[in-house]
Each structure stands twice: as C-alpha cells, then as structure tokens.
Amino acid sequence: MPEPDPATTALLTVECQNGVVGEESALPELAKEARESGMLDRVAALVDAARGAGVQVVHAVAERRPDGLGANTNARLFRAAGKLPVRQLTGSHAVRVAAPLTVDRRDLVVRRLHGLSPMAGTDLDALLRNLGIRTLVVTGVSSNIAIPNTVFDAVNLGYRVVVPSDAIAGVPASCTAEVIRNSLALVAEVTTAEALLMRWAPPRCPP
C-alpha cells in the first residue's frame, strides 16, 4: 500500500495517563512494563515527530465520575477497577497525560466514561472524520484489551490502521507479541516506532 499521507493521518495514544502508566499507577505492573520496555519514551518521540510532520495527535483517556454514574459494571475488569487505590477520576491527576508525553495546543484529548475502546461511545470517530483522517496510528496500552478493541473498532469504521509494535505494551510482556502476531497483524499494518520516525522526522543530510 502507498505511504500514508500525514495530512490524513492521526496518531492516537491510548490510556497513556498518570493513573495507568505513571509512577503512581493503579496498575503498577503495567506501568513498569510501559516504562522499562521503552514503550512510553517511544510514544513520546512519535508524538513530537507527528506534530512536526503535520500528523494530528489525539490522546484517548479513560476516566470515571466520583459517583461512578454511567460506568460499566458488566465485567470483572470494571468491578475491580472501582476498587483500586488509584482511581481514574475526572479532573484528577490520574487522568492527565503522563510524562514524557506532552499535550500541545493543537492536540485533541478524547475522554470516555465507559467501555473498553476510545472509538466506542465517544466523539473520536466524528472528530477524525471532520479532520479528513483516513489512517490511524494506534499506540499505548494495553495490548491485552484496549489496543485490540481500538484497532478492531477503527478497522470496522473503515480506517487504515497502523500499529508500531514497540509502541504498545501489556502484561505479561509476551502477550503483546502474541496479540500482534495472531490478531492485529491480520487487520492492521504492523511497523516499528523507528520506521515511523524515519518517515516523520527523517535525518538531515550534513551541510
């Protein structure tokens, strides 16, 4: 397939927020994997390069109201999340985008109160279509649940999806490779952060 046009491409970061991948994460094992694997640094580099290349950056954040109104309770995952010591409460430090990622004034931040995917029940699809986006680069966590859901939803909605394999993470770490090989590679273009950085921020020739 031809190289995606930066003008019709968006970079999506999924749940790269303090309460998930930050130092005070509700999911310390996942946060450790995201940081020690270098995934979070690679996502931050992709965010910076995307802006320079004219690629729209979108941050997808999961949160919940303090009273839990509207949040799912129909799966063990949701019920367990409500009991964690760090909760992803609207307006709290936990739902801010985690360092080393930054949020630029032109970035979009899409928040969801329910579900497993930022594509379901949010403004994300409408915002992307309004911007003329046809290709979605998906990064973030976790490769166990939110990333596959996001990829499948985006493909079902007609987007061309690109997944940099070293810019997503899950636990155990071996799960990520299995999900990519057995699921994501069947519906998305699998690449690496380095390959995208070469497209978006190619090295300059010496003078």
Tab-separated table of C-alpha atoms in Angstrom:
chain	number	residue	atom	x	y	z
A	1	MET	CA	0.000	0.000	0.000
A	2	PRO	CA	1.177	3.590	-0.554
A	3	GLU	CA	2.704	5.565	2.300
A	4	PRO	CA	0.007	7.247	4.411
A	5	ASP	CA	-0.363	10.985	3.816
A	6	PRO	CA	0.499	12.912	7.012
A	7	ALA	CA	-2.364	15.301	6.284
A	8	THR	CA	-4.877	12.457	6.546
A	9	THR	CA	-3.140	10.564	9.358
A	10	ALA	CA	-3.656	10.786	13.115
A	11	LEU	CA	-1.513	9.402	15.922
A	12	LEU	CA	-3.629	8.053	18.783
A	13	THR	CA	-2.218	7.472	22.262
A	14	VAL	CA	-4.418	5.156	24.321
A	15	GLU	CA	-4.559	5.462	28.126
A	16	CYS	CA	-1.082	6.993	28.387
A	17	GLN	CA	-2.217	8.715	31.565
A	18	ASN	CA	-0.738	9.062	35.053
A	19	GLY	CA	-3.154	6.627	36.670
A	20	VAL	CA	-2.279	3.892	34.181
A	21	VAL	CA	1.368	4.293	33.127
A	22	GLY	CA	2.575	6.944	35.591
A	23	GLU	CA	4.662	6.462	38.712
A	24	GLU	CA	1.537	6.316	40.888
A	25	SER	CA	-0.342	3.951	38.610
A	26	ALA	CA	-3.326	1.894	39.659
A	27	LEU	CA	-1.688	-0.862	37.593
A	28	PRO	CA	1.971	-0.835	38.684
A	29	GLU	CA	2.936	-3.937	36.716
A	30	LEU	CA	1.633	-2.423	33.502
A	31	ALA	CA	3.239	0.927	34.280
A	32	LYS	CA	6.576	-0.785	34.908
A	33	GLU	CA	6.393	-2.635	31.592
A	34	ALA	CA	5.440	0.536	29.705
A	35	ARG	CA	8.393	2.429	31.115
A	36	GLU	CA	11.131	-0.204	31.377
A	37	SER	CA	10.453	-1.550	27.879
A	38	GLY	CA	10.972	1.944	26.487
A	39	MET	CA	7.434	1.991	25.088
A	40	LEU	CA	6.457	5.234	26.759
A	41	ASP	CA	9.590	7.011	25.534
A	42	ARG	CA	8.939	5.782	22.007
A	43	VAL	CA	5.351	7.030	22.116
A	44	ALA	CA	6.587	10.413	23.341
A	45	ALA	CA	9.066	10.558	20.444
A	46	LEU	CA	6.319	9.664	17.990
A	47	VAL	CA	4.082	12.392	19.405
A	48	ASP	CA	6.802	15.007	18.901
A	49	ALA	CA	7.659	13.795	15.401
A	50	ALA	CA	4.000	13.599	14.383
A	51	ARG	CA	3.452	17.256	15.218
A	52	GLY	CA	6.447	18.250	13.149
A	53	ALA	CA	5.204	16.213	10.191
A	54	GLY	CA	1.683	17.616	10.285
A	55	VAL	CA	0.134	14.444	11.710
A	56	GLN	CA	-2.767	15.123	14.080
A	57	VAL	CA	-2.137	13.911	17.645
A	58	VAL	CA	-5.045	12.586	19.703
A	59	HIS	CA	-4.839	11.423	23.322
A	60	ALA	CA	-7.519	8.972	24.482
A	61	VAL	CA	-8.073	8.993	28.243
A	62	ALA	CA	-10.194	6.639	30.336
A	63	GLU	CA	-11.863	8.131	33.378
A	64	ARG	CA	-14.858	7.800	35.659
A	65	ARG	CA	-17.054	10.077	37.711
A	66	PRO	CA	-16.529	10.012	41.501
A	67	ASP	CA	-20.042	8.566	41.870
A	68	GLY	CA	-19.387	6.007	39.129
A	69	LEU	CA	-22.505	7.077	37.267
A	70	GLY	CA	-22.580	5.645	33.750
A	71	ALA	CA	-19.560	3.389	34.234
A	72	ASN	CA	-19.677	-0.273	33.222
A	73	THR	CA	-20.210	-2.950	35.861
A	74	ASN	CA	-20.829	-5.835	33.463
A	75	ALA	CA	-17.343	-7.384	33.613
A	76	ARG	CA	-14.869	-8.344	36.313
A	77	LEU	CA	-12.367	-5.812	34.966
A	78	PHE	CA	-14.719	-2.888	35.561
A	79	ARG	CA	-15.694	-4.027	39.048
A	80	ALA	CA	-12.036	-4.469	40.017
A	81	ALA	CA	-11.127	-1.016	38.668
A	82	GLY	CA	-13.654	0.567	41.009
A	83	LYS	CA	-11.831	-0.937	43.999
A	84	LEU	CA	-8.282	0.070	43.066
A	85	PRO	CA	-6.483	2.522	45.368
A	86	VAL	CA	-5.808	4.868	42.429
A	87	ARG	CA	-8.988	5.693	40.566
A	88	GLN	CA	-9.186	7.432	37.211
A	89	LEU	CA	-11.461	10.221	38.429
A	90	THR	CA	-12.488	13.052	36.127
A	91	GLY	CA	-10.346	16.138	36.715
A	92	SER	CA	-7.759	14.330	38.835
A	93	HIS	CA	-4.007	13.960	38.318
A	94	ALA	CA	-4.601	10.325	37.372
A	95	VAL	CA	-6.315	11.227	34.087
A	96	ARG	CA	-3.689	13.689	32.873
A	97	VAL	CA	-1.404	12.569	30.065
A	98	ALA	CA	1.725	11.073	31.611
A	99	ALA	CA	5.289	12.287	31.130
A	100	PRO	CA	7.335	12.130	28.998
A	101	LEU	CA	4.369	12.683	26.673
A	102	THR	CA	3.272	16.269	26.256
A	103	VAL	CA	-0.004	17.825	25.176
A	104	ASP	CA	0.199	20.572	22.583
A	105	ARG	CA	-2.471	23.193	21.992
A	106	ARG	CA	-3.369	21.534	18.668
A	107	ASP	CA	-3.701	18.062	20.180
A	108	LEU	CA	-7.139	16.619	20.796
A	109	VAL	CA	-7.948	14.905	24.100
A	110	VAL	CA	-10.860	12.471	23.966
A	111	ARG	CA	-12.258	11.167	27.262
A	112	ARG	CA	-14.501	8.194	27.884
A	113	LEU	CA	-16.539	7.167	30.907
A	114	HIS	CA	-17.364	3.631	29.836
A	115	GLY	CA	-16.350	0.735	27.670
A	116	LEU	CA	-13.082	-0.749	26.508
A	117	SER	CA	-12.260	1.391	23.473
A	118	PRO	CA	-11.903	5.118	22.811
A	119	MET	CA	-13.689	4.559	19.496
A	120	ALA	CA	-16.919	3.400	21.145
A	121	GLY	CA	-19.388	5.926	22.533
A	122	THR	CA	-17.072	8.947	22.229
A	123	ASP	CA	-16.577	11.808	19.779
A	124	LEU	CA	-13.391	10.266	18.385
A	125	ASP	CA	-14.756	8.921	15.101
A	126	ALA	CA	-16.652	12.137	14.327
A	127	LEU	CA	-13.620	14.292	15.150
A	128	LEU	CA	-11.344	12.226	12.926
A	129	ARG	CA	-13.799	12.328	10.023
A	130	ASN	CA	-14.215	16.092	10.400
A	131	LEU	CA	-10.433	16.379	10.083
A	132	GLY	CA	-10.368	14.187	6.973
A	133	ILE	CA	-8.386	11.452	8.721
A	134	ARG	CA	-8.176	8.127	6.899
A	135	THR	CA	-5.203	6.483	8.634
A	136	LEU	CA	-4.936	5.920	12.384
A	137	VAL	CA	-1.656	5.047	14.102
A	138	VAL	CA	-2.509	3.335	17.388
A	139	THR	CA	-0.123	3.411	20.370
A	140	GLY	CA	-0.351	2.973	24.136
A	141	VAL	CA	-1.841	0.392	26.496
A	142	SER	CA	-2.824	-2.210	26.965
A	143	SER	CA	-2.143	-4.773	24.293
A	144	ASN	CA	-4.365	-7.138	26.288
A	145	ILE	CA	-7.617	-5.201	25.953
A	146	ALA	CA	-7.819	-1.520	24.956
A	147	ILE	CA	-5.421	-1.668	21.995
A	148	PRO	CA	-7.095	-4.623	20.213
A	149	ASN	CA	-10.512	-3.080	20.837
A	150	THR	CA	-9.357	0.228	19.379
A	151	VAL	CA	-7.819	-1.408	16.314
A	152	PHE	CA	-10.858	-3.567	15.579
A	153	ASP	CA	-13.266	-0.661	16.055
A	154	ALA	CA	-11.208	1.575	13.768
A	155	VAL	CA	-10.995	-1.107	11.069
A	156	ASN	CA	-14.741	-1.709	11.301
A	157	LEU	CA	-15.276	2.026	10.790
A	158	GLY	CA	-13.184	1.993	7.617
A	159	TYR	CA	-9.870	3.436	8.815
A	160	ARG	CA	-6.500	2.224	7.653
A	161	VAL	CA	-4.798	1.245	10.908
A	162	VAL	CA	-1.062	1.197	11.612
A	163	VAL	CA	0.370	-0.338	14.812
A	164	PRO	CA	4.013	0.270	15.789
A	165	SER	CA	4.734	-2.985	17.601
A	166	ASP	CA	7.166	-1.438	20.087
A	167	ALA	CA	4.856	1.467	20.939
A	168	ILE	CA	2.197	-0.674	22.633
A	169	ALA	CA	2.538	-2.658	25.848
A	170	GLY	CA	0.704	-5.124	28.059
A	171	VAL	CA	1.304	-7.686	30.780
A	172	PRO	CA	2.795	-10.143	30.639
A	173	ALA	CA	5.157	-8.726	28.048
A	174	SER	CA	4.882	-11.907	25.988
A	175	CYS	CA	1.186	-11.182	25.471
A	176	THR	CA	1.986	-8.207	23.235
A	177	ALA	CA	3.890	-10.268	20.676
A	178	GLU	CA	1.164	-12.921	20.629
A	179	VAL	CA	-1.632	-10.399	20.141
A	180	ILE	CA	0.272	-8.688	17.333
A	181	ARG	CA	1.108	-11.937	15.545
A	182	ASN	CA	-2.238	-13.680	15.947
A	183	SER	CA	-4.700	-10.776	15.832
A	184	LEU	CA	-3.510	-7.276	14.997
A	185	ALA	CA	-1.322	-8.286	12.049
A	186	LEU	CA	-4.407	-9.709	10.364
A	187	VAL	CA	-6.193	-6.355	10.239
A	188	ALA	CA	-3.555	-3.633	10.682
A	189	GLU	CA	-0.190	-2.707	9.219
A	190	VAL	CA	2.450	-3.599	11.796
A	191	THR	CA	5.577	-1.452	11.845
A	192	THR	CA	8.004	-0.003	14.399
A	193	ALA	CA	8.396	3.352	16.079
A	194	GLU	CA	11.756	3.805	14.343
A	195	ALA	CA	10.211	3.279	10.918
A	196	LEU	CA	7.555	5.908	11.623
A	197	LEU	CA	10.139	8.322	12.993
A	198	MET	CA	12.125	7.920	9.781
A	199	ARG	CA	9.014	8.918	7.811
A	200	TRP	CA	8.028	11.816	10.053
A	201	ALA	CA	11.438	13.130	11.118
A	202	PRO	CA	13.986	11.905	8.560
A	203	PRO	CA	17.636	12.553	9.411
A	204	ARG	CA	19.044	15.683	7.870
A	205	CYS	CA	21.891	15.467	5.422
A	206	PRO	CA	25.107	17.069	6.679
A	207	PRO	CA	25.833	20.506	5.205
